[in-house]
Amino acid sequence: MEYENALLWEVTFWEFFFVTVLLAGGAAYLTGRAIARAWQSNLQLAGYIVLLAAATRFIHFALFNGTLLTLHYYLVDLAMLLVIAFLGKRITRARQMTTQYSFGYARSSLIGWRARS
């Protein structure tokens, strides 16, 4: 299974899961949460995640003998981290809207809210 190139991971699934999903995904979630708490824009969040994806590629390169400058796996890491980061932002924003503005909004789901009637 080692060095079996797949569409989503470069070396092995477990290295991809540990580095990209758990470590960098946790950092992306916390970054999205911090952006939501500061009421900053989605563009700023995307900029931070672009840098985090580059750092993730470096960890794959330095620790697990992955390639550093590969566009395909960088975009895979970037897409995964963007999804996690925007999910973290949306969950936090839903909590903010229903807590700070409870007179006007009620929670409708984990990532959504609705106007009170």
JSON list of N, CA and C in Angstrom, two decimals, residues 12-63:
[
{"chain": "A", "resi": 12, "resn": "THR", "atom": "N", "xyz": [0.17, 7.24, 1.63]},
{"chain": "A", "resi": 12, "resn": "THR", "atom": "CA", "xyz": [-0.79, 6.29, 2.17]},
{"chain": "A", "resi": 12, "resn": "THR", "atom": "C", "xyz": [-2.01, 7.05, 2.69]},
{"chain": "A", "resi": 13, "resn": "PHE", "atom": "N", "xyz": [-3.10, 6.34, 2.81]},
{"chain": "A", "resi": 13, "resn": "PHE", "atom": "CA", "xyz": [-4.33, 6.94, 3.31]},
{"chain": "A", "resi": 13, "resn": "PHE", "atom": "C", "xyz": [-4.14, 7.45, 4.73]},
{"chain": "A", "resi": 14, "resn": "TRP", "atom": "N", "xyz": [-3.46, 6.67, 5.58]},
{"chain": "A", "resi": 14, "resn": "TRP", "atom": "CA", "xyz": [-3.33, 7.03, 7.00]},
{"chain": "A", "resi": 14, "resn": "TRP", "atom": "C", "xyz": [-2.50, 8.28, 7.19]},
{"chain": "A", "resi": 15, "resn": "GLU", "atom": "N", "xyz": [-1.48, 8.47, 6.37]},
{"chain": "A", "resi": 15, "resn": "GLU", "atom": "CA", "xyz": [-0.71, 9.72, 6.45]},
{"chain": "A", "resi": 15, "resn": "GLU", "atom": "C", "xyz": [-1.56, 10.91, 6.02]},
{"chain": "A", "resi": 16, "resn": "PHE", "atom": "N", "xyz": [-2.34, 10.73, 4.97]},
{"chain": "A", "resi": 16, "resn": "PHE", "atom": "CA", "xyz": [-3.25, 11.79, 4.53]},
{"chain": "A", "resi": 16, "resn": "PHE", "atom": "C", "xyz": [-4.26, 12.10, 5.63]},
{"chain": "A", "resi": 17, "resn": "PHE", "atom": "N", "xyz": [-4.83, 11.06, 6.22]},
{"chain": "A", "resi": 17, "resn": "PHE", "atom": "CA", "xyz": [-5.84, 11.26, 7.26]},
{"chain": "A", "resi": 17, "resn": "PHE", "atom": "C", "xyz": [-5.24, 11.96, 8.48]},
{"chain": "A", "resi": 18, "resn": "PHE", "atom": "N", "xyz": [-4.06, 11.52, 8.93]},
{"chain": "A", "resi": 18, "resn": "PHE", "atom": "CA", "xyz": [-3.46, 12.09, 10.11]},
{"chain": "A", "resi": 18, "resn": "PHE", "atom": "C", "xyz": [-3.02, 13.55, 9.88]},
{"chain": "A", "resi": 19, "resn": "VAL", "atom": "N", "xyz": [-2.30, 13.80, 8.80]},
{"chain": "A", "resi": 19, "resn": "VAL", "atom": "CA", "xyz": [-1.75, 15.15, 8.58]},
{"chain": "A", "resi": 19, "resn": "VAL", "atom": "C", "xyz": [-2.82, 16.11, 8.06]},
{"chain": "A", "resi": 20, "resn": "THR", "atom": "N", "xyz": [-3.52, 15.74, 7.00]},
{"chain": "A", "resi": 20, "resn": "THR", "atom": "CA", "xyz": [-4.44, 16.68, 6.37]},
{"chain": "A", "resi": 20, "resn": "THR", "atom": "C", "xyz": [-5.75, 16.80, 7.13]},
{"chain": "A", "resi": 21, "resn": "VAL", "atom": "N", "xyz": [-6.36, 15.69, 7.46]},
{"chain": "A", "resi": 21, "resn": "VAL", "atom": "CA", "xyz": [-7.68, 15.75, 8.08]},
{"chain": "A", "resi": 21, "resn": "VAL", "atom": "C", "xyz": [-7.60, 16.08, 9.56]},
{"chain": "A", "resi": 22, "resn": "LEU", "atom": "N", "xyz": [-6.78, 15.36, 10.32]},
{"chain": "A", "resi": 22, "resn": "LEU", "atom": "CA", "xyz": [-6.74, 15.59, 11.77]},
{"chain": "A", "resi": 22, "resn": "LEU", "atom": "C", "xyz": [-5.95, 16.83, 12.15]},
{"chain": "A", "resi": 23, "resn": "LEU", "atom": "N", "xyz": [-4.68, 16.89, 11.78]},
{"chain": "A", "resi": 23, "resn": "LEU", "atom": "CA", "xyz": [-3.84, 18.00, 12.23]},
{"chain": "A", "resi": 23, "resn": "LEU", "atom": "C", "xyz": [-4.20, 19.31, 11.53]},
{"chain": "A", "resi": 24, "resn": "ALA", "atom": "N", "xyz": [-4.09, 19.34, 10.21]},
{"chain": "A", "resi": 24, "resn": "ALA", "atom": "CA", "xyz": [-4.38, 20.58, 9.49]},
{"chain": "A", "resi": 24, "resn": "ALA", "atom": "C", "xyz": [-5.87, 20.88, 9.49]},
{"chain": "A", "resi": 25, "resn": "GLY", "atom": "N", "xyz": [-6.71, 19.85, 9.49]},
{"chain": "A", "resi": 25, "resn": "GLY", "atom": "CA", "xyz": [-8.16, 20.06, 9.56]},
{"chain": "A", "resi": 25, "resn": "GLY", "atom": "C", "xyz": [-8.57, 20.69, 10.88]},
{"chain": "A", "resi": 26, "resn": "GLY", "atom": "N", "xyz": [-7.94, 20.26, 11.96]},
{"chain": "A", "resi": 26, "resn": "GLY", "atom": "CA", "xyz": [-8.20, 20.89, 13.26]},
{"chain": "A", "resi": 26, "resn": "GLY", "atom": "C", "xyz": [-7.78, 22.34, 13.27]},
{"chain": "A", "resi": 27, "resn": "ALA", "atom": "N", "xyz": [-6.63, 22.62, 12.68]},
{"chain": "A", "resi": 27, "resn": "ALA", "atom": "CA", "xyz": [-6.17, 24.01, 12.59]},
{"chain": "A", "resi": 27, "resn": "ALA", "atom": "C", "xyz": [-7.10, 24.83, 11.69]},
{"chain": "A", "resi": 28, "resn": "ALA", "atom": "N", "xyz": [-7.59, 24.23, 10.61]},
{"chain": "A", "resi": 28, "resn": "ALA", "atom": "CA", "xyz": [-8.51, 24.94, 9.72]},
{"chain": "A", "resi": 28, "resn": "ALA", "atom": "C", "xyz": [-9.84, 25.23, 10.42]},
{"chain": "A", "resi": 29, "resn": "TYR", "atom": "N", "xyz": [-10.34, 24.28, 11.19]},
{"chain": "A", "resi": 29, "resn": "TYR", "atom": "CA", "xyz": [-11.58, 24.49, 11.93]},
{"chain": "A", "resi": 29, "resn": "TYR", "atom": "C", "xyz": [-11.42, 25.63, 12.93]},
{"chain": "A", "resi": 30, "resn": "LEU", "atom": "N", "xyz": [-10.32, 25.63, 13.65]},
{"chain": "A", "resi": 30, "resn": "LEU", "atom": "CA", "xyz": [-10.07, 26.69, 14.62]},
{"chain": "A", "resi": 30, "resn": "LEU", "atom": "C", "xyz": [-9.84, 28.03, 13.94]},
{"chain": "A", "resi": 31, "resn": "THR", "atom": "N", "xyz": [-9.25, 28.03, 12.75]},
{"chain": "A", "resi": 31, "resn": "THR", "atom": "CA", "xyz": [-9.09, 29.27, 11.99]},
{"chain": "A", "resi": 31, "resn": "THR", "atom": "C", "xyz": [-10.44, 29.81, 11.56]},
{"chain": "A", "resi": 32, "resn": "GLY", "atom": "N", "xyz": [-11.31, 28.94, 11.08]},
{"chain": "A", "resi": 32, "resn": "GLY", "atom": "CA", "xyz": [-12.66, 29.37, 10.71]},
{"chain": "A", "resi": 32, "resn": "GLY", "atom": "C", "xyz": [-13.42, 29.90, 11.90]},
{"chain": "A", "resi": 33, "resn": "ARG", "atom": "N", "xyz": [-13.25, 29.27, 13.04]},
{"chain": "A", "resi": 33, "resn": "ARG", "atom": "CA", "xyz": [-13.90, 29.74, 14.26]},
{"chain": "A", "resi": 33, "resn": "ARG", "atom": "C", "xyz": [-13.38, 31.12, 14.67]},
{"chain": "A", "resi": 34, "resn": "ALA", "atom": "N", "xyz": [-12.08, 31.33, 14.57]},
{"chain": "A", "resi": 34, "resn": "ALA", "atom": "CA", "xyz": [-11.49, 32.62, 14.93]},
{"chain": "A", "resi": 34, "resn": "ALA", "atom": "C", "xyz": [-11.94, 33.72, 13.98]},
{"chain": "A", "resi": 35, "resn": "ILE", "atom": "N", "xyz": [-12.03, 33.41, 12.70]},
{"chain": "A", "resi": 35, "resn": "ILE", "atom": "CA", "xyz": [-12.51, 34.39, 11.71]},
{"chain": "A", "resi": 35, "resn": "ILE", "atom": "C", "xyz": [-13.96, 34.76, 12.00]},
{"chain": "A", "resi": 36, "resn": "ALA", "atom": "N", "xyz": [-14.77, 33.78, 12.37]},
{"chain": "A", "resi": 36, "resn": "ALA", "atom": "CA", "xyz": [-16.17, 34.06, 12.68]},
{"chain": "A", "resi": 36, "resn": "ALA", "atom": "C", "xyz": [-16.28, 34.92, 13.94]},
{"chain": "A", "resi": 37, "resn": "ARG", "atom": "N", "xyz": [-15.49, 34.62, 14.94]},
{"chain": "A", "resi": 37, "resn": "ARG", "atom": "CA", "xyz": [-15.55, 35.40, 16.18]},
{"chain": "A", "resi": 37, "resn": "ARG", "atom": "C", "xyz": [-15.11, 36.84, 15.97]},
{"chain": "A", "resi": 38, "resn": "ALA", "atom": "N", "xyz": [-14.21, 37.07, 15.02]},
{"chain": "A", "resi": 38, "resn": "ALA", "atom": "CA", "xyz": [-13.75, 38.43, 14.74]},
{"chain": "A", "resi": 38, "resn": "ALA", "atom": "C", "xyz": [-14.61, 39.12, 13.68]},
{"chain": "A", "resi": 39, "resn": "TRP", "atom": "N", "xyz": [-15.64, 38.45, 13.18]},
{"chain": "A", "resi": 39, "resn": "TRP", "atom": "CA", "xyz": [-16.55, 38.97, 12.16]},
{"chain": "A", "resi": 39, "resn": "TRP", "atom": "C", "xyz": [-15.78, 39.40, 10.91]},
{"chain": "A", "resi": 40, "resn": "GLN", "atom": "N", "xyz": [-14.82, 38.60, 10.48]},
{"chain": "A", "resi": 40, "resn": "GLN", "atom": "CA", "xyz": [-14.02, 38.91, 9.30]},
{"chain": "A", "resi": 40, "resn": "GLN", "atom": "C", "xyz": [-14.61, 38.20, 8.08]},
{"chain": "A", "resi": 41, "resn": "SER", "atom": "N", "xyz": [-14.08, 38.53, 6.92]},
{"chain": "A", "resi": 41, "resn": "SER", "atom": "CA", "xyz": [-14.67, 38.07, 5.66]},
{"chain": "A", "resi": 41, "resn": "SER", "atom": "C", "xyz": [-14.22, 36.66, 5.27]},
{"chain": "A", "resi": 42, "resn": "ASN", "atom": "N", "xyz": [-14.98, 36.09, 4.34]},
{"chain": "A", "resi": 42, "resn": "ASN", "atom": "CA", "xyz": [-14.64, 34.77, 3.79]},
{"chain": "A", "resi": 42, "resn": "ASN", "atom": "C", "xyz": [-13.33, 34.82, 3.00]},
{"chain": "A", "resi": 43, "resn": "LEU", "atom": "N", "xyz": [-13.05, 35.94, 2.36]},
{"chain": "A", "resi": 43, "resn": "LEU", "atom": "CA", "xyz": [-11.82, 36.08, 1.58]},
{"chain": "A", "resi": 43, "resn": "LEU", "atom": "C", "xyz": [-10.59, 36.00, 2.48]},
{"chain": "A", "resi": 44, "resn": "GLN", "atom": "N", "xyz": [-10.68, 36.60, 3.65]},
{"chain": "A", "resi": 44, "resn": "GLN", "atom": "CA", "xyz": [-9.57, 36.54, 4.59]},
{"chain": "A", "resi": 44, "resn": "GLN", "atom": "C", "xyz": [-9.37, 35.11, 5.09]},
{"chain": "A", "resi": 45, "resn": "LEU", "atom": "N", "xyz": [-10.46, 34.40, 5.33]},
{"chain": "A", "resi": 45, "resn": "LEU", "atom": "CA", "xyz": [-10.36, 33.00, 5.74]},
{"chain": "A", "resi": 45, "resn": "LEU", "atom": "C", "xyz": [-9.71, 32.16, 4.64]},
{"chain": "A", "resi": 46, "resn": "ALA", "atom": "N", "xyz": [-10.10, 32.39, 3.40]},
{"chain": "A", "resi": 46, "resn": "ALA", "atom": "CA", "xyz": [-9.52, 31.64, 2.29]},
{"chain": "A", "resi": 46, "resn": "ALA", "atom": "C", "xyz": [-8.02, 31.91, 2.17]},
{"chain": "A", "resi": 47, "resn": "GLY", "atom": "N", "xyz": [-7.60, 33.14, 2.40]},
{"chain": "A", "resi": 47, "resn": "GLY", "atom": "CA", "xyz": [-6.18, 33.47, 2.36]},
{"chain": "A", "resi": 47, "resn": "GLY", "atom": "C", "xyz": [-5.38, 32.72, 3.42]},
{"chain": "A", "resi": 48, "resn": "TYR", "atom": "N", "xyz": [-5.93, 32.63, 4.62]},
{"chain": "A", "resi": 48, "resn": "TYR", "atom": "CA", "xyz": [-5.25, 31.89, 5.68]},
{"chain": "A", "resi": 48, "resn": "TYR", "atom": "C", "xyz": [-5.18, 30.40, 5.35]},
{"chain": "A", "resi": 49, "resn": "ILE", "atom": "N", "xyz": [-6.22, 29.88, 4.75]},
{"chain": "A", "resi": 49, "resn": "ILE", "atom": "CA", "xyz": [-6.24, 28.45, 4.44]},
{"chain": "A", "resi": 49, "resn": "ILE", "atom": "C", "xyz": [-5.29, 28.12, 3.28]},
{"chain": "A", "resi": 50, "resn": "VAL", "atom": "N", "xyz": [-5.09, 29.05, 2.36]},
{"chain": "A", "resi": 50, "resn": "VAL", "atom": "CA", "xyz": [-4.09, 28.85, 1.30]},
{"chain": "A", "resi": 50, "resn": "VAL", "atom": "C", "xyz": [-2.71, 28.66, 1.92]},
{"chain": "A", "resi": 51, "resn": "LEU", "atom": "N", "xyz": [-2.39, 29.47, 2.92]},
{"chain": "A", "resi": 51, "resn": "LEU", "atom": "CA", "xyz": [-1.11, 29.33, 3.61]},
{"chain": "A", "resi": 51, "resn": "LEU", "atom": "C", "xyz": [-1.03, 28.04, 4.42]},
{"chain": "A", "resi": 52, "resn": "LEU", "atom": "N", "xyz": [-2.13, 27.68, 5.06]},
{"chain": "A", "resi": 52, "resn": "LEU", "atom": "CA", "xyz": [-2.17, 26.44, 5.84]},
{"chain": "A", "resi": 52, "resn": "LEU", "atom": "C", "xyz": [-2.00, 25.22, 4.93]},
{"chain": "A", "resi": 53, "resn": "ALA", "atom": "N", "xyz": [-2.56, 25.26, 3.74]},
{"chain": "A", "resi": 53, "resn": "ALA", "atom": "CA", "xyz": [-2.40, 24.14, 2.80]},
{"chain": "A", "resi": 53, "resn": "ALA", "atom": "C", "xyz": [-0.95, 24.01, 2.36]},
{"chain": "A", "resi": 54, "resn": "ALA", "atom": "N", "xyz": [-0.26, 25.14, 2.19]},
{"chain": "A", "resi": 54, "resn": "ALA", "atom": "CA", "xyz": [1.16, 25.08, 1.84]},
{"chain": "A", "resi": 54, "resn": "ALA", "atom": "C", "xyz": [1.97, 24.47, 2.98]},
{"chain": "A", "resi": 55, "resn": "ALA", "atom": "N", "xyz": [1.64, 24.83, 4.21]},
{"chain": "A", "resi": 55, "resn": "ALA", "atom": "CA", "xyz": [2.32, 24.23, 5.36]},
{"chain": "A", "resi": 55, "resn": "ALA", "atom": "C", "xyz": [2.02, 22.74, 5.46]},
{"chain": "A", "resi": 56, "resn": "THR", "atom": "N", "xyz": [0.82, 22.35, 5.12]},
{"chain": "A", "resi": 56, "resn": "THR", "atom": "CA", "xyz": [0.44, 20.93, 5.13]},
{"chain": "A", "resi": 56, "resn": "THR", "atom": "C", "xyz": [1.26, 20.15, 4.11]},
{"chain": "A", "resi": 57, "resn": "ARG", "atom": "N", "xyz": [1.44, 20.72, 2.92]},
{"chain": "A", "resi": 57, "resn": "ARG", "atom": "CA", "xyz": [2.28, 20.06, 1.91]},
{"chain": "A", "resi": 57, "resn": "ARG", "atom": "C", "xyz": [3.70, 19.92, 2.41]},
{"chain": "A", "resi": 58, "resn": "PHE", "atom": "N", "xyz": [4.20, 20.93, 3.14]},
{"chain": "A", "resi": 58, "resn": "PHE", "atom": "CA", "xyz": [5.56, 20.84, 3.68]},
{"chain": "A", "resi": 58, "resn": "PHE", "atom": "C", "xyz": [5.66, 19.71, 4.70]},
{"chain": "A", "resi": 59, "resn": "ILE", "atom": "N", "xyz": [4.65, 19.53, 5.53]},
{"chain": "A", "resi": 59, "resn": "ILE", "atom": "CA", "xyz": [4.67, 18.44, 6.51]},
{"chain": "A", "resi": 59, "resn": "ILE", "atom": "C", "xyz": [4.67, 17.09, 5.80]},
{"chain": "A", "resi": 60, "resn": "HIS", "atom": "N", "xyz": [3.87, 16.96, 4.74]},
{"chain": "A", "resi": 60, "resn": "HIS", "atom": "CA", "xyz": [3.89, 15.72, 3.96]},
{"chain": "A", "resi": 60, "resn": "HIS", "atom": "C", "xyz": [5.29, 15.47, 3.39]},
{"chain": "A", "resi": 61, "resn": "PHE", "atom": "N", "xyz": [5.93, 16.54, 2.93]},
{"chain": "A", "resi": 61, "resn": "PHE", "atom": "CA", "xyz": [7.26, 16.44, 2.34]},
{"chain": "A", "resi": 61, "resn": "PHE", "atom": "C", "xyz": [8.32, 16.10, 3.39]},
{"chain": "A", "resi": 62, "resn": "ALA", "atom": "N", "xyz": [8.30, 16.82, 4.50]},
{"chain": "A", "resi": 62, "resn": "ALA", "atom": "CA", "xyz": [9.36, 16.69, 5.49]},
{"chain": "A", "resi": 62, "resn": "ALA", "atom": "C", "xyz": [9.27, 15.40, 6.30]},
{"chain": "A", "resi": 63, "resn": "LEU", "atom": "N", "xyz": [8.06, 14.98, 6.63]},
{"chain": "A", "resi": 63, "resn": "LEU", "atom": "CA", "xyz": [7.93, 13.82, 7.52]},
{"chain": "A", "resi": 63, "resn": "LEU", "atom": "C", "xyz": [7.66, 12.50, 6.79]}
]
